[in-house]
Structure formats: structure tokens, C-alpha cells
Amino acid sequence: MLPIDLYQGIESAWCPGCGNFGMLKAFKHALAELEIRPEAFVVVSGIGQSGKFPHYLKCNTFNGIHGRTLPVATGVRLTNHELKVVAVAGDGDCYGEGGNHLLAALRRNPDLTLVVHNNQVYALTKGQASPTSDQGYKTLLQPHGVAYPPLHALALAVAQDCSWVGRGFAGKIEHLTGLYKQALTHKGFALLEVLQPCVTFNKINTYQWYQQRVYDVEKEPGYDPENELWAYQKAKEWGERIPIGVIYRNPRPTLEEMQPVLKAGPLARQQPERPVRELLSDFF
Ligand SMILES: Cc1ncc(C[n+]2csc(CCOP(=O)(O)OP(=O)(O)O)c2C)c(N)n1
Ligand code: SF4
């Protein structure tokens, strides 16, 4: 195991008690336990409180624009698939603004880990409802409550043959560390959604709210993450009981394996047949 302080970044600006702290701690533990050195991975993020995640870590990082985490992360992977790539996004960033990129990634199966910080609000822009806000949830912008039911993103992922789907809770750090480790070592697209309380703007889905509802799905009788129908039902379960743990595992060829040009090694290490300047001149 590597020392945790190897990953120490700058001091954070998150509110005291924010669920992002538990996620950061669990992520560092997972890296240390897997002995992944800071130079061996890159964290790509978008915009939001979640987007600040890599700032508080020592690692390679790319801070993209809102909703565009996945295309950037996929580009990094295709350029250098020797790097471990982690994409970090908020529920608004990934399921709202970047929803189409999620669909593309589910189809393509790039070998990267996507972590969705699901606090059921747009936190950076002060608490508007997001695609995962519960129906009836009131905000300053939705004073009569959200009119429609939330998006079941994990069910969407299962239905679209995602190769690994899991959910954790920022209030259960040891359990979450195990999930990060599994997602980071899975070959193919791994979607890990983490229930992340926002103590400032979400006064409904609090630590206590989640604590009363989350249960370890892996300890349930009939646990069967290779069974698509079982996984779909679990991914849709939301209310009095909310499953956490690995929900779906579906090994399938990755995007990188399906690209003949990558067989000769990472693009970053390949010599182009013609100099890049000359190639570009064909287009101008
Ligand atoms: C293209 C674009 N649209 C909208 C915004 C404004 N904006 C910045 S952060 C944000 C919401 C972030 O919410 P979420 O992704 O859930 O992350 P959180 O802050 O809750 O972690 C929005 C709408 C933006 N910066 N860029
Ligand atoms: S506003 Fe919410 S998500 Fe943002 S740092 Fe504060 S508690 Fe965390």
C-alpha cells in the first residue's frame, strides 16, 4: 500500500460536511491500496462542485467544460491507453447537460471509470433541481416542487449493456473504497454513482435520509449482478430502500480493443506516417 499523503492536493473550498470529502477520502484510499501512483492516472472533470474534485488531489488532471467530461476522458484514453482515466461529473453535469455523451460512452465502452457525484441538485449554481431530484422536491426555482419523476440513470446504463454499474454512499467510506477499487480495476466502462449529500442546498436528501434507506445489495438473497433483468430491477429501486454495491457486471469488448489503429500501441507513442503539419496542410 502506498502512503495516502502521496495524493495530497491543495486545500479544498467545499463546505464543511459536504459529501465530496468522503468521496475524496475513499478515492485516495482506493488509489493507495491499488498502488496507483499519481503519474499513472488522470482525472477529467467538468464544471460544478464535483468538477473541483481533481483540484484537491495530486494527479494529472484536465478540467473541461460543463457536461463534456466523457468526450474529453475518451479522447485521453484513445490518445494514451496506458494511462488510467477517471471521469468525474455531477448529476447535472453528466445526466443533464452531458446526457448525450453518457449514451455514446455506454455504446462505445471505453475502458475508463466514470464517477457521478449525485447530490440530487445543481450545487455550484445554488441548488436548482437536477435530473435526479425527487418528484415534488422544492427549490427557489421550483417553488411548487419538481413536476416529473427522476431519471433512473443506472437502469438506463443496465439497459444499454454498460459493462459495470455500481452505487456507493459518501457516508460509508470503507464500502465506497471497495467500490472505487472495483471500478478502477474493471476492464471497460465502469459507471459508479455516489450518493453525495449537499449539506448547504439539499435539506431533504441528507446523510440521515440516505442512512435510513441505503442497503448493501450484495448481502441480499438472490444477489445476481450478471443477470440483466435482476440488475435492471435493482437499478430502478428508489424510495424506502436504495441499493448500494455492484449492481451489474457485463464484460464486453472495449472501444480501445475495437480500434485497429491502437493495436500498435498508444497513439501518443506512435510515429505518424507523415508529419502532423503536412497532414493538416491537406485540409487548408
Ligand atoms: C455549458 C454550461 N451550462 C451551464 C453552466 C452553469 N453551471 C455551472 S455548474 C452547473 C451545475 C452543476 O451541477 P452538477 O453537475 O449537479 O454538479 P454539483 O455542483 O452539484 O457537483 C451549471 C448549470 C455552465 N458553466 N456551462
Ligand atoms: S454547496 Fe453542497 S456540494 Fe457544494 S461544497 Fe457545499 S455542500 Fe458540497
Coordinates of N, CA and C and ligand atoms in Angstrom, one line a residue, residues 20 47-51 66 89-94 97 117 119 121-125 130 196, ligand 1:
N20 N -18.6 15.4 -0.7 CA -17.4 15.3 -1.5 C -16.2 14.9 -0.7
I47 N -17.7 21.0 -14.8 CA -17.9 22.2 -14.0 C -18.9 21.8 -12.9
G48 N -18.7 22.3 -11.8 CA -19.6 22.0 -10.6 C -18.7 21.8 -9.4
Q49 N -19.4 21.6 -8.3 CA -18.6 21.2 -7.0 C -17.9 20.0 -7.3
S50 N -18.5 19.0 -8.0 CA -17.8 17.8 -8.4 C -16.6 18.1 -9.3
G51 N -16.7 19.1 -10.1 CA -15.6 19.4 -11.0 C -14.3 19.8 -10.3
H66 N -18.6 22.3 -18.8 CA -19.8 21.6 -18.2 C -20.4 20.6 -19.1
A89 N -18.0 13.6 -12.6 CA -19.1 14.6 -13.1 C -20.2 14.6 -12.0
G90 N -20.9 15.8 -12.0 CA -22.1 15.9 -11.1 C -23.3 15.3 -11.8
D91 N -24.4 15.1 -11.1 CA -25.6 14.5 -11.7 C -26.1 15.5 -12.8
G92 N -26.0 16.8 -12.5 CA -26.4 17.7 -13.6 C -25.5 17.7 -14.8
D93 N -24.2 17.7 -14.5 CA -23.1 17.6 -15.5 C -23.3 16.4 -16.4
C94 N -23.5 15.3 -15.8 CA -23.5 14.0 -16.6 C -24.8 13.6 -17.1
E97 N -26.8 18.2 -18.7 CA -26.0 18.8 -19.8 C -25.3 17.8 -20.7
H117 N -21.1 12.2 -9.1 CA -21.4 12.7 -7.7 C -22.8 13.1 -7.7
N119 N -25.8 14.5 -5.9 CA -26.3 15.2 -4.7 C -27.7 15.6 -5.0
V121 N -29.0 17.8 -6.8 CA -29.1 19.2 -7.1 C -28.0 19.7 -8.0
Y122 N -28.2 20.9 -8.6 CA -27.1 21.7 -9.2 C -26.5 22.5 -8.0
A123 N -25.5 22.0 -7.4 CA -25.0 22.7 -6.2 C -24.2 24.0 -6.5
L124 N -23.3 23.9 -7.5 CA -22.4 25.1 -7.8 C -23.3 26.3 -8.1
T125 N -24.4 26.1 -8.8 CA -25.3 27.2 -9.2 C -26.4 27.4 -8.2
S130 N -32.1 19.0 -10.3 CA -31.3 18.4 -11.3 C -32.1 17.2 -11.8
Q196 N -24.2 11.7 -2.7 CA -23.2 12.7 -2.1 C -24.1 13.8 -1.5
Ligands
LIG1 C1 -22.5 25.0 -20.8 C2 -22.8 25.4 -19.4 N1 -24.1 25.4 -18.9 C3 -24.3 25.8 -17.7 C4 -23.3 26.2 -16.8 C5 -23.7 26.7 -15.5 N2 -23.4 25.7 -14.5 C6 -22.2 25.6 -13.9 S1 -22.1 24.4 -12.7 C7 -23.8 24.0 -13.0 C8 -24.5 22.9 -12.2 C9 -23.6 21.9 -11.7 O1 -24.4 20.9 -11.1 P1 -23.9 19.4 -11.0 O2 -23.3 19.0 -12.3 O3 -25.0 18.6 -10.5 O4 -22.7 19.5 -10.0 P2 -22.5 19.9 -8.5 O5 -22.2 21.3 -8.4 O6 -23.8 19.6 -7.8 O7 -21.4 19.0 -8.0 C10 -24.3 24.8 -14.0 C11 -25.7 24.7 -14.5 C12 -22.0 26.2 -17.3 N3 -21.0 26.6 -16.6 N4 -21.8 25.8 -18.6

